[in-house]
Amino acid sequence: EVQLVESGGGLVQPGGSLRISCAASGSTFSNYWMSWVRQAPGKGLEWVANIKQDGSEKYYVDSVKGRFTISRDNAKNSLYLQMNSLRAEDTAVYYCALESFKHFDYWGQGTVVTVSS
Amino acid sequence: SYELTQPPSVSVSPGQTASITCSGDKLGDKYACWYQQKPGQSPVLVIYQDTKRPSGIPERFSGSNSGNTATLTISGTQTMDEADYYCQAWDSSTGVFGTGTKVTVL
């Protein structure tokens, strides 16, 4: 059974930066594409970014391009999201999710990011 | 950018059938999947590759996808099925979620 545990969320001022992490266990992390998905308060799910097994391909939703960077460390079974120039509209629960044939088999419990002054 | 549209809400009586649609341009040419999310919980995959059920998902959940519309059907709906449901597909290597549908069982 795969377990994904996010961490690093918190309160940050507009324009600030934050890095969130996702620790994976129970599976061969390096075999899978990984994604970040977010959910603003009371809103629906929004895919944010994903990264190929070896990190050679990365894709982003338009609203975060140039501000967010997804990365991974397969030796540490970890996924990261570096978020810069944060805006109020980035406030959300951020989930990491393991991709399998273009669907999300496993999700973490989420970490809350709040952008506010 | 690619969009997937769902009805905001669907109401169903216990034991009856609920159908949730997901509309997108040529969606039938892509794989669609569906997630269930209950309040305060992470999403759970209920249908993938249009019609397949993950292990542990009850048989009452089924899916189809053709033309511009994917459909999630819950047969013999139970009160435990009350939740938000999201469709999801991929377009040009980016993920897209539907707008979400709240299913109320009453």
JSON list of C-alpha atoms in Angstrom, two decimals:
[
{"chain": "A", "resi": 1, "resn": "GLU", "atom": "CA", "xyz": [0.00, 0.00, 0.00]},
{"chain": "A", "resi": 2, "resn": "VAL", "atom": "CA", "xyz": [1.38, 3.37, -1.03]},
{"chain": "A", "resi": 3, "resn": "GLN", "atom": "CA", "xyz": [1.47, 6.18, 1.49]},
{"chain": "A", "resi": 4, "resn": "LEU", "atom": "CA", "xyz": [1.98, 9.81, 0.58]},
{"chain": "A", "resi": 5, "resn": "VAL", "atom": "CA", "xyz": [2.54, 12.37, 3.31]},
{"chain": "A", "resi": 6, "resn": "GLU", "atom": "CA", "xyz": [2.70, 16.08, 2.53]},
{"chain": "A", "resi": 7, "resn": "SER", "atom": "CA", "xyz": [4.37, 18.66, 4.72]},
{"chain": "A", "resi": 8, "resn": "GLY", "atom": "CA", "xyz": [5.63, 22.21, 4.70]},
{"chain": "A", "resi": 9, "resn": "GLY", "atom": "CA", "xyz": [2.39, 24.14, 4.35]},
{"chain": "A", "resi": 10, "resn": "GLY", "atom": "CA", "xyz": [1.72, 27.30, 6.31]},
{"chain": "A", "resi": 11, "resn": "LEU", "atom": "CA", "xyz": [0.93, 30.99, 6.26]},
{"chain": "A", "resi": 12, "resn": "VAL", "atom": "CA", "xyz": [2.93, 33.17, 3.87]},
{"chain": "A", "resi": 13, "resn": "GLN", "atom": "CA", "xyz": [2.60, 36.77, 2.80]},
{"chain": "A", "resi": 14, "resn": "PRO", "atom": "CA", "xyz": [1.70, 37.73, -0.77]},
{"chain": "A", "resi": 15, "resn": "GLY", "atom": "CA", "xyz": [4.83, 37.75, -2.88]},
{"chain": "A", "resi": 16, "resn": "GLY", "atom": "CA", "xyz": [6.53, 35.28, -0.57]},
{"chain": "A", "resi": 17, "resn": "SER", "atom": "CA", "xyz": [7.89, 31.79, -1.15]},
{"chain": "A", "resi": 18, "resn": "LEU", "atom": "CA", "xyz": [7.24, 28.36, 0.27]},
{"chain": "A", "resi": 19, "resn": "ARG", "atom": "CA", "xyz": [8.43, 24.83, -0.48]},
{"chain": "A", "resi": 20, "resn": "ILE", "atom": "CA", "xyz": [6.14, 21.93, 0.23]},
{"chain": "A", "resi": 21, "resn": "SER", "atom": "CA", "xyz": [7.18, 18.29, 0.26]},
{"chain": "A", "resi": 22, "resn": "CYS", "atom": "CA", "xyz": [5.65, 14.87, -0.20]},
{"chain": "A", "resi": 23, "resn": "ALA", "atom": "CA", "xyz": [7.23, 11.73, 1.25]},
{"chain": "A", "resi": 24, "resn": "ALA", "atom": "CA", "xyz": [6.32, 8.44, -0.41]},
{"chain": "A", "resi": 25, "resn": "SER", "atom": "CA", "xyz": [6.52, 4.94, 1.01]},
{"chain": "A", "resi": 26, "resn": "GLY", "atom": "CA", "xyz": [5.26, 1.49, 0.20]},
{"chain": "A", "resi": 27, "resn": "SER", "atom": "CA", "xyz": [6.08, 1.50, -3.48]},
{"chain": "A", "resi": 28, "resn": "THR", "atom": "CA", "xyz": [8.91, 2.13, -5.90]},
{"chain": "A", "resi": 29, "resn": "PHE", "atom": "CA", "xyz": [8.58, 5.89, -6.08]},
{"chain": "A", "resi": 30, "resn": "SER", "atom": "CA", "xyz": [10.98, 6.20, -8.99]},
{"chain": "A", "resi": 31, "resn": "ASN", "atom": "CA", "xyz": [8.68, 4.15, -11.25]},
{"chain": "A", "resi": 32, "resn": "TYR", "atom": "CA", "xyz": [5.90, 6.73, -11.33]},
{"chain": "A", "resi": 33, "resn": "TRP", "atom": "CA", "xyz": [4.99, 10.14, -12.62]},
{"chain": "A", "resi": 34, "resn": "MET", "atom": "CA", "xyz": [3.93, 12.36, -9.73]},
{"chain": "A", "resi": 35, "resn": "SER", "atom": "CA", "xyz": [1.56, 15.31, -9.60]},
{"chain": "A", "resi": 36, "resn": "TRP", "atom": "CA", "xyz": [0.51, 18.16, -7.35]},
{"chain": "A", "resi": 37, "resn": "VAL", "atom": "CA", "xyz": [-3.20, 18.93, -7.20]},
{"chain": "A", "resi": 38, "resn": "ARG", "atom": "CA", "xyz": [-4.73, 21.77, -5.20]},
{"chain": "A", "resi": 39, "resn": "GLN", "atom": "CA", "xyz": [-8.15, 22.69, -3.87]},
{"chain": "A", "resi": 40, "resn": "ALA", "atom": "CA", "xyz": [-9.01, 26.22, -2.84]},
{"chain": "A", "resi": 41, "resn": "PRO", "atom": "CA", "xyz": [-11.43, 26.59, 0.09]},
{"chain": "A", "resi": 42, "resn": "GLY", "atom": "CA", "xyz": [-14.89, 25.49, -0.97]},
{"chain": "A", "resi": 43, "resn": "LYS", "atom": "CA", "xyz": [-13.77, 24.98, -4.57]},
{"chain": "A", "resi": 44, "resn": "GLY", "atom": "CA", "xyz": [-13.01, 22.10, -6.90]},
{"chain": "A", "resi": 45, "resn": "LEU", "atom": "CA", "xyz": [-9.83, 20.24, -7.69]},
{"chain": "A", "resi": 46, "resn": "GLU", "atom": "CA", "xyz": [-7.17, 21.86, -9.85]},
{"chain": "A", "resi": 47, "resn": "TRP", "atom": "CA", "xyz": [-4.19, 20.02, -11.30]},
{"chain": "A", "resi": 48, "resn": "VAL", "atom": "CA", "xyz": [-1.04, 22.08, -10.74]},
{"chain": "A", "resi": 49, "resn": "ALA", "atom": "CA", "xyz": [2.01, 20.25, -12.10]},
{"chain": "A", "resi": 50, "resn": "ASN", "atom": "CA", "xyz": [3.58, 16.89, -12.76]},
{"chain": "A", "resi": 51, "resn": "ILE", "atom": "CA", "xyz": [6.99, 15.37, -13.23]},
{"chain": "A", "resi": 52, "resn": "LYS", "atom": "CA", "xyz": [8.29, 12.31, -15.05]},
{"chain": "A", "resi": 53, "resn": "GLN", "atom": "CA", "xyz": [9.99, 9.43, -13.28]},
{"chain": "A", "resi": 54, "resn": "ASP", "atom": "CA", "xyz": [13.51, 10.74, -13.90]},
{"chain": "A", "resi": 55, "resn": "GLY", "atom": "CA", "xyz": [12.61, 14.43, -13.69]},
{"chain": "A", "resi": 56, "resn": "SER", "atom": "CA", "xyz": [13.31, 15.03, -17.38]},
{"chain": "A", "resi": 57, "resn": "GLU", "atom": "CA", "xyz": [9.79, 16.26, -18.17]},
{"chain": "A", "resi": 58, "resn": "LYS", "atom": "CA", "xyz": [7.69, 18.70, -16.18]},
{"chain": "A", "resi": 59, "resn": "TYR", "atom": "CA", "xyz": [4.34, 20.29, -16.97]},
{"chain": "A", "resi": 60, "resn": "TYR", "atom": "CA", "xyz": [2.41, 23.08, -15.27]},
{"chain": "A", "resi": 61, "resn": "VAL", "atom": "CA", "xyz": [-1.00, 24.68, -15.33]},
{"chain": "A", "resi": 62, "resn": "ASP", "atom": "CA", "xyz": [-0.80, 28.10, -16.96]},
{"chain": "A", "resi": 63, "resn": "SER", "atom": "CA", "xyz": [-1.59, 30.00, -13.76]},
{"chain": "A", "resi": 64, "resn": "VAL", "atom": "CA", "xyz": [1.61, 28.84, -12.02]},
{"chain": "A", "resi": 65, "resn": "LYS", "atom": "CA", "xyz": [4.07, 28.77, -14.92]},
{"chain": "A", "resi": 66, "resn": "GLY", "atom": "CA", "xyz": [7.17, 30.78, -14.09]},
{"chain": "A", "resi": 67, "resn": "ARG", "atom": "CA", "xyz": [6.30, 30.88, -10.37]},
{"chain": "A", "resi": 68, "resn": "PHE", "atom": "CA", "xyz": [6.18, 27.24, -9.26]},
{"chain": "A", "resi": 69, "resn": "THR", "atom": "CA", "xyz": [8.79, 24.52, -9.79]},
{"chain": "A", "resi": 70, "resn": "ILE", "atom": "CA", "xyz": [8.16, 20.82, -9.30]},
{"chain": "A", "resi": 71, "resn": "SER", "atom": "CA", "xyz": [11.08, 18.53, -8.50]},
{"chain": "A", "resi": 72, "resn": "ARG", "atom": "CA", "xyz": [11.79, 15.13, -7.04]},
{"chain": "A", "resi": 73, "resn": "ASP", "atom": "CA", "xyz": [14.54, 13.22, -5.26]},
{"chain": "A", "resi": 74, "resn": "ASN", "atom": "CA", "xyz": [14.16, 9.52, -6.02]},
{"chain": "A", "resi": 75, "resn": "ALA", "atom": "CA", "xyz": [16.88, 8.60, -3.53]},
{"chain": "A", "resi": 76, "resn": "LYS", "atom": "CA", "xyz": [14.76, 10.16, -0.79]},
{"chain": "A", "resi": 77, "resn": "ASN", "atom": "CA", "xyz": [11.39, 9.04, -2.22]},
{"chain": "A", "resi": 78, "resn": "SER", "atom": "CA", "xyz": [10.33, 12.66, -2.13]},
{"chain": "A", "resi": 79, "resn": "LEU", "atom": "CA", "xyz": [8.43, 15.14, -4.27]},
{"chain": "A", "resi": 80, "resn": "TYR", "atom": "CA", "xyz": [8.66, 18.90, -3.91]},
{"chain": "A", "resi": 81, "resn": "LEU", "atom": "CA", "xyz": [6.87, 22.05, -5.03]},
{"chain": "A", "resi": 82, "resn": "GLN", "atom": "CA", "xyz": [8.75, 25.32, -4.80]},
{"chain": "A", "resi": 83, "resn": "MET", "atom": "CA", "xyz": [6.24, 28.16, -4.86]},
{"chain": "A", "resi": 84, "resn": "ASN", "atom": "CA", "xyz": [7.45, 31.72, -5.47]},
{"chain": "A", "resi": 85, "resn": "SER", "atom": "CA", "xyz": [5.63, 35.02, -5.94]},
{"chain": "A", "resi": 86, "resn": "LEU", "atom": "CA", "xyz": [2.66, 33.62, -4.09]},
{"chain": "A", "resi": 87, "resn": "ARG", "atom": "CA", "xyz": [-0.74, 35.21, -4.51]},
{"chain": "A", "resi": 88, "resn": "ALA", "atom": "CA", "xyz": [-3.92, 35.10, -2.48]},
{"chain": "A", "resi": 89, "resn": "GLU", "atom": "CA", "xyz": [-5.46, 32.86, -5.15]},
{"chain": "A", "resi": 90, "resn": "ASP", "atom": "CA", "xyz": [-2.79, 30.22, -4.45]},
{"chain": "A", "resi": 91, "resn": "THR", "atom": "CA", "xyz": [-4.41, 29.60, -1.05]},
{"chain": "A", "resi": 92, "resn": "ALA", "atom": "CA", "xyz": [-5.46, 25.95, -1.07]},
{"chain": "A", "resi": 93, "resn": "VAL", "atom": "CA", "xyz": [-4.95, 22.46, 0.20]},
{"chain": "A", "resi": 94, "resn": "TYR", "atom": "CA", "xyz": [-2.13, 20.97, -1.86]},
{"chain": "A", "resi": 95, "resn": "TYR", "atom": "CA", "xyz": [-2.22, 17.24, -2.49]},
{"chain": "A", "resi": 96, "resn": "CYS", "atom": "CA", "xyz": [0.49, 15.10, -3.97]},
{"chain": "A", "resi": 97, "resn": "ALA", "atom": "CA", "xyz": [-0.76, 12.24, -6.11]},
{"chain": "A", "resi": 98, "resn": "LEU", "atom": "CA", "xyz": [0.85, 9.21, -7.69]},
{"chain": "A", "resi": 99, "resn": "GLU", "atom": "CA", "xyz": [0.03, 8.75, -11.36]},
{"chain": "A", "resi": 100, "resn": "SER", "atom": "CA", "xyz": [-0.58, 5.40, -12.95]},
{"chain": "A", "resi": 101, "resn": "PHE", "atom": "CA", "xyz": [-1.48, 5.33, -16.64]},
{"chain": "A", "resi": 102, "resn": "LYS", "atom": "CA", "xyz": [-2.79, 8.88, -16.47]},
{"chain": "A", "resi": 103, "resn": "HIS", "atom": "CA", "xyz": [-5.00, 8.54, -13.43]},
{"chain": "A", "resi": 104, "resn": "PHE", "atom": "CA", "xyz": [-4.25, 9.26, -9.79]},
{"chain": "A", "resi": 105, "resn": "ASP", "atom": "CA", "xyz": [-4.14, 6.00, -7.88]},
{"chain": "A", "resi": 106, "resn": "TYR", "atom": "CA", "xyz": [-2.99, 7.39, -4.55]},
{"chain": "A", "resi": 107, "resn": "TRP", "atom": "CA", "xyz": [-3.36, 10.73, -2.83]},
{"chain": "A", "resi": 108, "resn": "GLY", "atom": "CA", "xyz": [-1.81, 12.25, 0.25]},
{"chain": "A", "resi": 109, "resn": "GLN", "atom": "CA", "xyz": [-3.83, 13.88, 3.02]},
{"chain": "A", "resi": 110, "resn": "GLY", "atom": "CA", "xyz": [-2.89, 17.36, 1.83]},
{"chain": "A", "resi": 111, "resn": "THR", "atom": "CA", "xyz": [-1.03, 20.33, 3.26]},
{"chain": "A", "resi": 112, "resn": "VAL", "atom": "CA", "xyz": [-2.64, 23.75, 3.70]},
{"chain": "A", "resi": 113, "resn": "VAL", "atom": "CA", "xyz": [-1.05, 26.80, 2.13]},
{"chain": "A", "resi": 114, "resn": "THR", "atom": "CA", "xyz": [-2.49, 30.18, 3.10]},
{"chain": "A", "resi": 115, "resn": "VAL", "atom": "CA", "xyz": [-1.34, 33.35, 1.36]},
{"chain": "A", "resi": 116, "resn": "SER", "atom": "CA", "xyz": [-2.38, 36.38, 3.34]},
{"chain": "A", "resi": 117, "resn": "SER", "atom": "CA", "xyz": [-0.97, 39.51, 4.91]},
{"chain": "B", "resi": 1, "resn": "SER", "atom": "CA", "xyz": [-7.36, 25.79, -22.39]},
{"chain": "B", "resi": 2, "resn": "TYR", "atom": "CA", "xyz": [-9.30, 22.56, -22.20]},
{"chain": "B", "resi": 3, "resn": "GLU", "atom": "CA", "xyz": [-12.41, 22.51, -20.02]},
{"chain": "B", "resi": 4, "resn": "LEU", "atom": "CA", "xyz": [-14.55, 19.77, -18.53]},
{"chain": "B", "resi": 5, "resn": "THR", "atom": "CA", "xyz": [-18.07, 20.72, -17.47]},
{"chain": "B", "resi": 6, "resn": "GLN", "atom": "CA", "xyz": [-20.22, 18.88, -14.94]},
{"chain": "B", "resi": 7, "resn": "PRO", "atom": "CA", "xyz": [-23.64, 19.67, -13.49]},
{"chain": "B", "resi": 8, "resn": "PRO", "atom": "CA", "xyz": [-23.24, 21.35, -10.07]},
{"chain": "B", "resi": 9, "resn": "SER", "atom": "CA", "xyz": [-25.58, 18.95, -8.33]},
{"chain": "B", "resi": 10, "resn": "VAL", "atom": "CA", "xyz": [-27.46, 15.70, -8.71]},
{"chain": "B", "resi": 11, "resn": "SER", "atom": "CA", "xyz": [-30.09, 14.41, -6.32]},
{"chain": "B", "resi": 12, "resn": "VAL", "atom": "CA", "xyz": [-31.07, 10.75, -6.07]},
{"chain": "B", "resi": 13, "resn": "SER", "atom": "CA", "xyz": [-33.22, 8.60, -3.81]},
{"chain": "B", "resi": 14, "resn": "PRO", "atom": "CA", "xyz": [-31.63, 5.66, -2.04]},
{"chain": "B", "resi": 15, "resn": "GLY", "atom": "CA", "xyz": [-31.63, 2.58, -4.26]},
{"chain": "B", "resi": 16, "resn": "GLN", "atom": "CA", "xyz": [-32.08, 4.59, -7.44]},
{"chain": "B", "resi": 17, "resn": "THR", "atom": "CA", "xyz": [-29.59, 5.35, -10.21]},
{"chain": "B", "resi": 18, "resn": "ALA", "atom": "CA", "xyz": [-27.52, 8.52, -10.33]},
{"chain": "B", "resi": 19, "resn": "SER", "atom": "CA", "xyz": [-25.87, 9.64, -13.56]},
{"chain": "B", "resi": 20, "resn": "ILE", "atom": "CA", "xyz": [-23.22, 12.36, -13.63]},
{"chain": "B", "resi": 21, "resn": "THR", "atom": "CA", "xyz": [-22.07, 13.78, -16.95]},
{"chain": "B", "resi": 22, "resn": "CYS", "atom": "CA", "xyz": [-18.75, 15.34, -17.88]},
{"chain": "B", "resi": 23, "resn": "SER", "atom": "CA", "xyz": [-18.57, 17.30, -21.12]},
{"chain": "B", "resi": 24, "resn": "GLY", "atom": "CA", "xyz": [-15.49, 18.31, -23.06]},
{"chain": "B", "resi": 25, "resn": "ASP", "atom": "CA", "xyz": [-14.43, 18.75, -26.65]},
{"chain": "B", "resi": 26, "resn": "LYS", "atom": "CA", "xyz": [-13.78, 15.30, -28.15]},
{"chain": "B", "resi": 27, "resn": "LEU", "atom": "CA", "xyz": [-13.56, 13.85, -24.66]},
{"chain": "B", "resi": 28, "resn": "GLY", "atom": "CA", "xyz": [-14.30, 10.41, -26.12]},
{"chain": "B", "resi": 29, "resn": "ASP", "atom": "CA", "xyz": [-10.87, 10.50, -27.76]},
{"chain": "B", "resi": 30, "resn": "LYS", "atom": "CA", "xyz": [-9.21, 10.69, -24.35]},
{"chain": "B", "resi": 31, "resn": "TYR", "atom": "CA", "xyz": [-9.32, 8.52, -21.27]},
{"chain": "B", "resi": 32, "resn": "ALA", "atom": "CA", "xyz": [-11.65, 9.82, -18.55]},
{"chain": "B", "resi": 33, "resn": "CYS", "atom": "CA", "xyz": [-11.52, 8.94, -14.89]},
{"chain": "B", "resi": 34, "resn": "TRP", "atom": "CA", "xyz": [-13.63, 9.82, -11.87]},
{"chain": "B", "resi": 35, "resn": "TYR", "atom": "CA", "xyz": [-12.88, 10.67, -8.25]},
{"chain": "B", "resi": 36, "resn": "GLN", "atom": "CA", "xyz": [-15.11, 10.71, -5.20]},
{"chain": "B", "resi": 37, "resn": "GLN", "atom": "CA", "xyz": [-14.40, 13.20, -2.43]},
{"chain": "B", "resi": 38, "resn": "LYS", "atom": "CA", "xyz": [-16.18, 13.30, 0.90]},
{"chain": "B", "resi": 39, "resn": "PRO", "atom": "CA", "xyz": [-15.97, 16.35, 3.19]},
{"chain": "B", "resi": 40, "resn": "GLY", "atom": "CA", "xyz": [-12.58, 16.74, 4.81]},
{"chain": "B", "resi": 41, "resn": "GLN", "atom": "CA", "xyz": [-11.10, 13.79, 2.94]},
{"chain": "B", "resi": 42, "resn": "SER", "atom": "CA", "xyz": [-8.73, 13.30, 0.00]},
{"chain": "B", "resi": 43, "resn": "PRO", "atom": "CA", "xyz": [-10.18, 12.24, -3.34]},
{"chain": "B", "resi": 44, "resn": "VAL", "atom": "CA", "xyz": [-10.56, 8.55, -4.12]},
{"chain": "B", "resi": 45, "resn": "LEU", "atom": "CA", "xyz": [-10.36, 7.06, -7.61]},
{"chain": "B", "resi": 46, "resn": "VAL", "atom": "CA", "xyz": [-13.61, 5.26, -8.51]},
{"chain": "B", "resi": 47, "resn": "ILE", "atom": "CA", "xyz": [-13.31, 4.83, -12.31]},
{"chain": "B", "resi": 48, "resn": "TYR", "atom": "CA", "xyz": [-10.25, 4.94, -14.58]},
{"chain": "B", "resi": 49, "resn": "GLN", "atom": "CA", "xyz": [-9.67, 4.48, -18.31]},
{"chain": "B", "resi": 50, "resn": "ASP", "atom": "CA", "xyz": [-13.35, 5.29, -18.93]},
{"chain": "B", "resi": 51, "resn": "THR", "atom": "CA", "xyz": [-14.84, 2.07, -17.57]},
{"chain": "B", "resi": 52, "resn": "LYS", "atom": "CA", "xyz": [-12.49, 0.30, -15.15]},
{"chain": "B", "resi": 53, "resn": "ARG", "atom": "CA", "xyz": [-13.04, 0.05, -11.41]},
{"chain": "B", "resi": 54, "resn": "PRO", "atom": "CA", "xyz": [-10.08, -0.03, -9.01]},
{"chain": "B", "resi": 55, "resn": "SER", "atom": "CA", "xyz": [-9.89, -2.82, -6.50]},
{"chain": "B", "resi": 56, "resn": "GLY", "atom": "CA", "xyz": [-12.25, -2.19, -3.62]},
{"chain": "B", "resi": 57, "resn": "ILE", "atom": "CA", "xyz": [-14.69, 0.03, -5.51]},
{"chain": "B", "resi": 58, "resn": "PRO", "atom": "CA", "xyz": [-18.22, -1.40, -5.48]},
{"chain": "B", "resi": 59, "resn": "GLU", "atom": "CA", "xyz": [-19.72, -2.75, -8.69]},
{"chain": "B", "resi": 60, "resn": "ARG", "atom": "CA", "xyz": [-22.51, -0.18, -8.50]},
{"chain": "B", "resi": 61, "resn": "PHE", "atom": "CA", "xyz": [-20.03, 2.36, -9.90]},
{"chain": "B", "resi": 62, "resn": "SER", "atom": "CA", "xyz": [-19.65, 2.26, -13.68]},
{"chain": "B", "resi": 63, "resn": "GLY", "atom": "CA", "xyz": [-18.42, 4.59, -16.40]},
{"chain": "B", "resi": 64, "resn": "SER", "atom": "CA", "xyz": [-18.69, 5.28, -20.10]},
{"chain": "B", "resi": 65, "resn": "ASN", "atom": "CA", "xyz": [-17.13, 7.76, -22.50]},
{"chain": "B", "resi": 66, "resn": "SER", "atom": "CA", "xyz": [-18.12, 8.61, -26.06]},
{"chain": "B", "resi": 67, "resn": "GLY", "atom": "CA", "xyz": [-18.27, 11.66, -28.27]},
{"chain": "B", "resi": 68, "resn": "ASN", "atom": "CA", "xyz": [-18.02, 14.72, -26.06]},
{"chain": "B", "resi": 69, "resn": "THR", "atom": "CA", "xyz": [-19.40, 13.18, -22.88]},
{"chain": "B", "resi": 70, "resn": "ALA", "atom": "CA", "xyz": [-18.19, 10.85, -20.16]},
{"chain": "B", "resi": 71, "resn": "THR", "atom": "CA", "xyz": [-20.72, 9.53, -17.67]},
{"chain": "B", "resi": 72, "resn": "LEU", "atom": "CA", "xyz": [-20.41, 8.11, -14.18]},
{"chain": "B", "resi": 73, "resn": "THR", "atom": "CA", "xyz": [-23.33, 5.95, -13.16]},
{"chain": "B", "resi": 74, "resn": "ILE", "atom": "CA", "xyz": [-24.08, 4.87, -9.61]},
{"chain": "B", "resi": 75, "resn": "SER", "atom": "CA", "xyz": [-26.64, 2.06, -9.59]},
{"chain": "B", "resi": 76, "resn": "GLY", "atom": "CA", "xyz": [-28.54, 1.31, -6.41]},
{"chain": "B", "resi": 77, "resn": "THR", "atom": "CA", "xyz": [-27.18, 4.47, -4.79]},
{"chain": "B", "resi": 78, "resn": "GLN", "atom": "CA", "xyz": [-26.48, 4.25, -1.07]},
{"chain": "B", "resi": 79, "resn": "THR", "atom": "CA", "xyz": [-26.33, 7.03, 1.49]},
{"chain": "B", "resi": 80, "resn": "MET", "atom": "CA", "xyz": [-22.58, 6.46, 1.76]},
{"chain": "B", "resi": 81, "resn": "ASP", "atom": "CA", "xyz": [-22.27, 7.57, -1.88]},
{"chain": "B", "resi": 82, "resn": "GLU", "atom": "CA", "xyz": [-23.19, 11.13, -0.98]},
{"chain": "B", "resi": 83, "resn": "ALA", "atom": "CA", "xyz": [-20.09, 13.11, -1.96]},
{"chain": "B", "resi": 84, "resn": "ASP", "atom": "CA", "xyz": [-18.53, 15.38, -4.55]},
{"chain": "B", "resi": 85, "resn": "TYR", "atom": "CA", "xyz": [-17.50, 13.72, -7.79]},
{"chain": "B", "resi": 86, "resn": "TYR", "atom": "CA", "xyz": [-14.91, 14.99, -10.26]},
{"chain": "B", "resi": 87, "resn": "CYS", "atom": "CA", "xyz": [-14.09, 13.79, -13.75]},
{"chain": "B", "resi": 88, "resn": "GLN", "atom": "CA", "xyz": [-10.54, 14.15, -15.01]},
{"chain": "B", "resi": 89, "resn": "ALA", "atom": "CA", "xyz": [-8.69, 13.83, -18.30]},
{"chain": "B", "resi": 90, "resn": "TRP", "atom": "CA", "xyz": [-5.44, 14.90, -19.93]},
{"chain": "B", "resi": 91, "resn": "ASP", "atom": "CA", "xyz": [-4.96, 17.42, -22.70]},
{"chain": "B", "resi": 92, "resn": "SER", "atom": "CA", "xyz": [-1.56, 18.18, -24.21]},
{"chain": "B", "resi": 93, "resn": "SER", "atom": "CA", "xyz": [0.26, 16.62, -21.26]},
{"chain": "B", "resi": 94, "resn": "THR", "atom": "CA", "xyz": [-1.60, 18.71, -18.70]},
{"chain": "B", "resi": 95, "resn": "GLY", "atom": "CA", "xyz": [-4.22, 17.46, -16.31]},
{"chain": "B", "resi": 96, "resn": "VAL", "atom": "CA", "xyz": [-7.74, 18.83, -16.27]},
{"chain": "B", "resi": 97, "resn": "PHE", "atom": "CA", "xyz": [-10.45, 18.28, -13.67]},
{"chain": "B", "resi": 98, "resn": "GLY", "atom": "CA", "xyz": [-14.13, 18.77, -14.20]},
{"chain": "B", "resi": 99, "resn": "THR", "atom": "CA", "xyz": [-16.05, 21.43, -12.32]},
{"chain": "B", "resi": 100, "resn": "GLY", "atom": "CA", "xyz": [-17.38, 18.88, -9.84]},
{"chain": "B", "resi": 101, "resn": "THR", "atom": "CA", "xyz": [-20.83, 17.52, -8.99]},
{"chain": "B", "resi": 102, "resn": "LYS", "atom": "CA", "xyz": [-22.34, 17.26, -5.54]},
{"chain": "B", "resi": 103, "resn": "VAL", "atom": "CA", "xyz": [-24.41, 14.10, -5.24]},
{"chain": "B", "resi": 104, "resn": "THR", "atom": "CA", "xyz": [-27.12, 14.25, -2.61]},
{"chain": "B", "resi": 105, "resn": "VAL", "atom": "CA", "xyz": [-28.90, 11.08, -1.55]},
{"chain": "B", "resi": 106, "resn": "LEU", "atom": "CA", "xyz": [-32.32, 11.81, -0.09]}
]
